[in-house]
Coordinates of N, CA, C and O in Angstrom, one line a residue:
X1 N 0.8 -1.2 0.0 CA 0.0 0.0 0.0 C 0.9 1.2 0.0 O 1.8 1.4 0.8
X2 N 0.6 2.2 -0.9 CA 1.3 3.4 -1.1 C 0.4 4.6 -0.9 O -0.7 4.6 -1.5
X3 N 0.8 5.6 -0.2 CA 0.0 6.8 -0.1 C 0.8 8.0 -0.5 O 2.0 8.1 -0.2
X4 N 0.2 8.9 -1.2 CA 0.8 10.2 -1.5 C -0.1 11.3 -0.9 O -1.3 11.3 -1.1
X5 N 0.6 12.1 -0.1 CA -0.1 13.2 0.6 C 0.5 14.5 0.1 O 1.7 14.8 0.2
X6 N -0.4 15.3 -0.5 CA 0.0 16.6 -1.1 C -0.4 17.8 -0.2 O -1.4 17.6 0.6
X7 N 0.3 18.8 -0.3 CA -0.1 20.1 0.5 C 0.5 21.3 -0.3 O 1.3 21.1 -1.1
X8 N -0.1 22.4 0.1 CA 0.5 23.7 -0.4 C -0.3 24.4 -1.4 O 0.0 25.6 -1.8
X9 N -1.4 23.9 -1.9 CA -2.2 24.6 -2.8 C -3.0 25.8 -2.2 O -2.9 26.0 -1.0
X10 N -3.7 26.6 -3.0 CA -4.4 27.7 -2.4 C -4.7 28.8 -3.5 O -4.6 28.6 -4.7
X11 N -5.1 29.9 -3.0 CA -5.4 31.1 -3.8 C -4.3 32.1 -3.7 O -3.9 32.5 -2.6
X12 N -3.9 32.6 -4.8 CA -2.8 33.6 -4.8 C -3.1 34.6 -5.9 O -3.7 34.2 -6.9
X13 N -2.6 35.8 -5.8 CA -2.7 36.8 -6.9 C -1.7 36.6 -7.9 O -0.6 36.0 -7.6
X14 N -1.9 37.0 -9.1 CA -1.0 36.9 -10.2 C 0.3 37.6 -9.8 O 0.4 38.6 -9.1
X15 N 1.4 36.9 -10.1 CA 2.8 37.4 -9.7 C 3.2 36.8 -8.4 O 4.4 36.9 -8.0
X16 N 2.3 36.1 -7.7 CA 2.7 35.6 -6.4 C 3.3 34.2 -6.5 O 3.6 33.7 -7.6
X17 N 3.6 33.6 -5.3 CA 4.3 32.3 -5.3 C 3.5 31.3 -4.4 O 2.8 31.7 -3.5
X18 N 3.7 30.0 -4.7 CA 3.2 29.0 -3.9 C 4.2 27.8 -4.0 O 4.9 27.7 -4.9
X19 N 4.2 27.0 -2.9 CA 5.1 25.8 -2.9 C 4.2 24.6 -2.6 O 3.6 24.6 -1.5
X20 N 4.3 23.7 -3.5 CA 3.6 22.4 -3.3 C 4.5 21.4 -2.8 O 5.7 21.4 -3.1
X21 N 4.0 20.5 -2.0 CA 4.9 19.3 -1.5 C 4.0 18.1 -1.6 O 2.8 18.1 -1.5
X22 N 4.7 17.0 -1.8 CA 4.1 15.6 -1.9 C 5.0 14.6 -1.3 O 6.2 14.5 -1.7
X23 N 4.5 13.9 -0.3 CA 5.3 12.8 0.4 C 4.7 11.5 0.1 O 3.5 11.3 0.3
X24 N 5.5 10.6 -0.3 CA 5.1 9.2 -0.5 C 5.5 8.4 0.7 O 6.5 8.5 1.3
X25 N 4.5 7.5 1.1 CA 4.8 6.6 2.2 C 4.1 5.3 2.0 O 3.3 5.1 1.1
X26 N 4.5 4.3 2.8 CA 4.0 2.9 2.7 C 5.1 2.0 2.2 O 6.2 2.1 2.5
X27 N 4.6 1.0 1.4 CA 5.5 -0.1 0.9 C 6.3 0.4 -0.3 O 5.9 0.3 -1.4
X28 N 7.4 1.0 0.0 CA 8.3 1.6 -1.1 C 9.6 0.9 -1.1 O 10.3 1.0 -0.1
X29 N 9.9 0.3 -2.3 CA 11.3 -0.3 -2.4 C 12.2 0.7 -3.1 O 13.3 1.0 -2.6
X30 N 11.8 1.3 -4.2 CA 12.6 2.3 -4.9 C 11.7 3.2 -5.7 O 10.8 2.8 -6.3
X31 N 12.0 4.5 -5.6 CA 11.3 5.5 -6.4 C 12.2 5.8 -7.7 O 13.4 6.1 -7.5
X32 N 11.5 5.8 -8.8 CA 12.2 6.2 -10.1 C 12.0 7.7 -10.3 O 12.9 8.5 -10.3
X33 N 10.8 8.1 -10.5 CA 10.5 9.5 -10.9 C 9.4 10.1 -10.0 O 8.5 9.4 -9.6
X34 N 9.6 11.3 -9.7 CA 8.5 12.1 -8.9 C 8.2 13.3 -9.7 O 9.1 14.0 -10.3
X35 N 6.9 13.7 -9.8 CA 6.6 14.8 -10.6 C 5.2 15.4 -10.3 O 4.5 14.9 -9.4
X36 N 4.9 16.4 -11.0 CA 3.6 17.1 -10.9 C 3.0 17.3 -12.2 O 3.6 17.6 -13.2
X37 N 1.7 17.0 -12.2 CA 0.8 17.2 -13.4 C -0.3 18.2 -13.0 O -0.5 18.4 -11.8
X38 N -0.9 18.8 -14.0 CA -2.0 19.7 -13.7 C -3.2 19.5 -14.7 O -2.9 19.1 -15.8
X39 N -4.4 19.8 -14.2 CA -5.5 19.6 -15.0 C -6.5 20.8 -14.8 O -7.0 20.9 -13.7
X40 N -6.7 21.6 -15.8 CA -7.7 22.7 -15.7 C -9.0 22.2 -16.2 O -9.1 21.2 -16.9
X41 N -10.1 22.9 -15.8 CA -11.4 22.4 -16.2 C -11.6 22.3 -17.7 O -11.2 23.2 -18.5
X42 N -12.0 21.1 -18.1 CA -12.3 20.9 -19.6 C -11.0 20.6 -20.4 O -11.1 20.4 -21.6
X43 N -9.9 20.4 -19.7 CA -8.6 20.1 -20.4 C -8.0 18.8 -19.9 O -8.4 18.3 -18.8
X44 N -7.1 18.3 -20.6 CA -6.4 17.1 -20.2 C -5.4 17.3 -19.1 O -5.0 18.5 -18.9
X45 N -5.0 16.3 -18.5 CA -4.0 16.4 -17.4 C -2.6 16.4 -18.1 O -2.3 15.5 -18.9
X46 N -1.8 17.4 -17.9 CA -0.5 17.6 -18.5 C 0.6 17.6 -17.5 O 0.5 18.1 -16.4
X47 N 1.8 17.2 -18.0 CA 3.0 17.2 -17.1 C 3.4 18.7 -16.9 O 3.4 19.5 -17.8
X48 N 3.7 19.0 -15.6 CA 4.2 20.3 -15.3 C 5.8 20.2 -15.1 O 6.5 21.0 -15.7
X49 N 6.2 19.3 -14.3 CA 7.6 19.1 -14.1 C 7.8 17.7 -13.4 O 6.9 17.2 -12.8
X50 N 9.0 17.2 -13.7 CA 9.4 15.9 -13.1 C 10.9 15.8 -12.8 O 11.6 16.6 -13.4
X51 N 11.2 15.0 -11.9 CA 12.6 14.8 -11.5 C 12.9 13.3 -11.4 O 12.2 12.6 -10.7
X52 N 14.0 12.9 -12.0 CA 14.4 11.5 -12.0 C 15.9 11.4 -12.0 O 16.5 11.9 -12.9
X53 N 16.5 10.7 -11.0 CA 17.9 10.6 -10.9 C 18.7 11.9 -11.1 O 19.7 11.9 -11.8
X54 N 18.1 13.0 -10.6 CA 18.7 14.3 -10.7 C 18.5 15.0 -11.9 O 18.8 16.2 -12.1
X55 N 17.8 14.4 -12.9 CA 17.5 15.1 -14.1 C 16.0 15.6 -14.1 O 15.1 14.9 -13.6
X56 N 15.9 16.8 -14.5 CA 14.6 17.5 -14.4 C 14.0 17.8 -15.8 O 14.7 17.9 -16.7
X57 N 12.7 17.8 -15.8 CA 11.9 18.1 -17.0 C 10.8 19.1 -16.7 O 10.2 18.9 -15.7
X58 N 10.6 20.1 -17.6 CA 9.6 21.1 -17.4 C 8.8 21.3 -18.6 O 9.3 21.2 -19.7
X59 N 7.5 21.6 -18.4 CA 6.7 22.1 -19.5 C 7.2 23.4 -19.9 O 7.6 24.2 -19.1
X60 N 7.1 23.7 -21.2 CA 7.6 25.0 -21.7 C 6.9 26.2 -21.0 O 7.6 27.2 -20.8
X61 N 5.7 26.0 -20.7 CA 4.9 27.1 -20.1 C 5.4 27.5 -18.7 O 5.0 28.6 -18.2
X62 N 6.1 26.7 -18.0 CA 6.5 27.0 -16.7 C 8.0 27.2 -16.5 O 8.5 27.5 -15.4
X63 N 8.8 26.9 -17.6 CA 10.2 27.1 -17.5 C 10.6 28.5 -17.1 O 10.1 29.5 -17.6
X64 N 11.6 28.5 -16.1 CA 12.0 29.8 -15.6 C 11.2 30.4 -14.5 O 11.6 31.3 -13.8
X65 N 10.0 29.8 -14.3 CA 9.1 30.2 -13.2 C 8.9 29.2 -12.1 O 8.8 29.5 -10.9
X66 N 8.9 27.9 -12.5 CA 8.7 26.8 -11.5 C 10.0 26.0 -11.3 O 10.8 25.9 -12.3
X67 N 10.2 25.5 -10.1 CA 11.4 24.7 -9.8 C 10.9 23.5 -9.1 O 10.3 23.6 -8.0
X68 N 11.3 22.3 -9.6 CA 11.0 21.1 -8.9 C 12.3 20.6 -8.2 O 13.4 20.7 -8.7
X69 N 12.1 20.0 -7.0 CA 13.2 19.5 -6.2 C 12.7 18.2 -5.5 O 11.5 18.1 -5.3
X70 N 13.6 17.4 -5.1 CA 13.3 16.2 -4.4 C 14.2 15.9 -3.2 O 15.4 16.1 -3.3
X71 N 13.6 15.5 -2.1 CA 14.3 15.0 -1.0 C 14.2 13.5 -0.9 O 13.2 13.0 -0.4
X72 N 15.2 12.8 -1.4 CA 15.1 11.4 -1.4 C 14.9 10.7 -0.1 O 14.3 9.7 0.1
X73 N 15.6 11.3 0.9 CA 15.5 10.7 2.3 C 14.1 10.8 2.9 O 13.8 9.9 3.7
X74 N 13.4 11.8 2.4 CA 12.0 11.9 2.9 C 10.9 11.5 1.9 O 9.7 11.6 2.2
X75 N 11.4 11.0 0.8 CA 10.4 10.6 -0.3 C 9.5 11.7 -0.6 O 8.2 11.5 -0.8
X76 N 10.0 12.9 -0.7 CA 9.2 14.1 -0.9 C 9.6 14.8 -2.1 O 10.8 15.0 -2.4
X77 N 8.7 15.3 -2.8 CA 8.9 16.2 -4.0 C 8.3 17.5 -3.8 O 7.2 17.6 -3.2
X78 N 9.0 18.6 -4.2 CA 8.5 20.0 -4.0 C 8.3 20.6 -5.4 O 9.1 20.3 -6.3
X79 N 7.4 21.5 -5.5 CA 7.3 22.4 -6.7 C 7.1 23.8 -6.2 O 6.1 24.2 -5.6
X80 N 8.2 24.6 -6.4 CA 8.2 26.0 -6.1 C 7.7 26.7 -7.3 O 8.3 26.6 -8.4
X81 N 6.6 27.5 -7.1 CA 5.9 28.1 -8.3 C 6.0 29.6 -8.0 O 5.4 30.2 -7.1
X82 N 6.7 30.3 -8.9 CA 6.9 31.8 -8.8 C 6.3 32.4 -10.0 O 6.0 31.8 -11.0
X83 N 6.1 33.7 -9.9 CA 5.5 34.5 -11.0 C 4.2 33.8 -11.5 O 4.1 33.7 -12.8
X84 N 3.4 33.5 -10.7 CA 2.2 32.7 -11.1 C 1.3 33.6 -12.0 O 1.2 34.8 -11.8
X85 N 0.6 32.9 -12.9 CA -0.3 33.6 -13.9 C -1.7 32.9 -13.7 O -1.8 31.8 -13.3
X86 N -2.7 33.6 -14.1 CA -4.0 33.1 -14.1 C -4.1 31.7 -14.8 O -4.9 30.8 -14.4
X87 N -3.4 31.6 -15.9 CA -3.4 30.4 -16.7 C -2.8 29.2 -16.0 O -2.9 28.1 -16.5
X88 N -2.2 29.4 -14.8 CA -1.6 28.3 -14.0 C -2.7 27.7 -13.2 O -2.5 26.7 -12.5
X89 N -3.9 28.3 -13.1 CA -5.0 27.8 -12.3 C -5.4 26.4 -12.8 O -5.6 26.2 -14.0
X90 N -5.4 25.5 -11.8 CA -5.6 24.1 -12.2 C -5.6 23.2 -10.9 O -5.2 23.8 -9.8
X91 N -6.0 22.0 -11.0 CA -5.8 21.0 -9.9 C -4.4 20.4 -10.2 O -4.2 19.9 -11.3
X92 N -3.5 20.4 -9.2 CA -2.2 19.9 -9.4 C -2.1 18.5 -8.7 O -2.5 18.4 -7.6
X93 N -1.6 17.5 -9.5 CA -1.5 16.2 -9.0 C -0.1 15.7 -8.9 O 0.7 15.9 -9.8
X94 N 0.2 15.2 -7.8 CA 1.5 14.5 -7.6 C 1.6 13.2 -8.2 O 0.6 12.4 -8.2
X95 N 2.6 12.9 -8.9 CA 2.8 11.6 -9.5 C 4.1 10.9 -9.1 O 5.2 11.6 -9.2
X96 N 4.1 9.7 -8.7 CA 5.3 9.0 -8.3 C 5.4 7.7 -9.0 O 4.4 6.9 -9.0
X97 N 6.5 7.4 -9.7 CA 6.7 6.1 -10.3 C 7.6 5.3 -9.4 O 8.8 5.7 -9.2
X98 N 7.1 4.2 -8.8 CA 7.9 3.4 -7.9 C 7.6 2.0 -7.9 O 6.6 1.5 -8.5
X99 N 8.5 1.2 -7.3 CA 8.4 -0.2 -7.2 C 8.2 -0.5 -5.7 O 8.9 0.0 -4.8
X100 N 7.3 -1.4 -5.3 CA 7.0 -1.7 -3.9 C 8.0 -2.8 -3.4 O 8.2 -2.9 -2.2
X101 N 8.5 -3.6 -4.3 CA 9.5 -4.7 -3.9 C 10.5 -4.8 -5.1 O 10.2 -4.3 -6.2
X102 N 11.5 -5.5 -4.9 CA 12.5 -5.7 -5.9 C 12.0 -6.6 -7.0 O 12.6 -6.7 -8.1
X103 N 10.9 -7.3 -6.8 CA 10.4 -8.3 -7.8 C 9.2 -7.7 -8.5 O 8.7 -8.3 -9.5
X104 N 8.8 -6.5 -8.1 CA 7.6 -5.9 -8.8 C 8.1 -4.8 -9.8 O 9.1 -4.1 -9.5
X105 N 7.3 -4.6 -10.9 CA 7.6 -3.6 -11.8 C 7.3 -2.2 -11.2 O 6.6 -2.1 -10.3
X106 N 7.8 -1.2 -11.9 CA 7.5 0.2 -11.5 C 6.0 0.5 -11.9 O 5.6 0.0 -12.9
X107 N 5.4 1.3 -11.0 CA 4.0 1.6 -11.2 C 3.7 3.0 -10.9 O 4.4 3.6 -10.1
X108 N 2.7 3.6 -11.6 CA 2.3 5.0 -11.4 C 1.4 5.1 -10.2 O 0.4 4.4 -10.1
X109 N 1.7 6.1 -9.3 CA 0.8 6.4 -8.2 C 0.5 7.9 -8.3 O 1.3 8.7 -8.7
X110 N -0.8 8.2 -7.9 CA -1.2 9.6 -8.0 C -1.7 10.1 -6.7 O -2.3 9.3 -5.9
X111 N -1.5 11.4 -6.4 CA -2.0 12.0 -5.2 C -3.5 12.4 -5.5 O -4.0 12.2 -6.6
X112 N -4.1 12.9 -4.5 CA -5.5 13.3 -4.6 C -5.8 14.6 -5.3 O -6.9 14.9 -5.7
X113 N -4.7 15.4 -5.5 CA -4.9 16.6 -6.2 C -5.0 17.8 -5.2 O -5.7 17.7 -4.2
X114 N -4.4 18.9 -5.6 CA -4.6 20.1 -4.7 C -4.9 21.3 -5.7 O -4.2 21.4 -6.7
X115 N -5.8 22.1 -5.3 CA -6.3 23.2 -6.2 C -5.3 24.4 -6.0 O -5.0 24.8 -4.9
X116 N -4.9 24.9 -7.2 CA -4.2 26.2 -7.2 C -5.0 27.2 -8.1 O -5.3 26.9 -9.2
X117 N -5.3 28.3 -7.5 CA -6.1 29.3 -8.2 C -5.3 30.6 -8.1 O -4.9 31.1 -7.1
X118 N -5.1 31.2 -9.3 CA -4.4 32.4 -9.5 C -5.3 33.5 -10.0 O -5.9 33.4 -11.1
X119 N -5.5 34.5 -9.2 CA -6.4 35.6 -9.6 C -5.7 36.7 -10.3 O -4.5 37.0 -10.0
X120 N -6.4 37.3 -11.2 CA -5.8 38.4 -12.0 C -5.9 39.8 -11.3 O -6.6 39.9 -10.4

């Protein structure tokens, strides 16, 4: 059993900042990738940023504004969001790719989602 607990969403004015965090707990053997996706109303869920073995990936729309980081000792991933824009408004989902034992394949796990609303 694996649980992902997210925190840090909320309401902020354009130009402001928020920091999201997500902690994975439970039966974890090894984590491959940790990341964040977002989904706005009526749109598909898209990758925002991910980190794997020190390598990071960002959506073009957030490059230079968002920073993803990972604390491997705590199984926690952070998303620092600066210079927020109204178009960043969405539900943000934590995603973790992990294996629960050495014999099991890697599997995708999702958090419950946290709302980020940026007012103009």
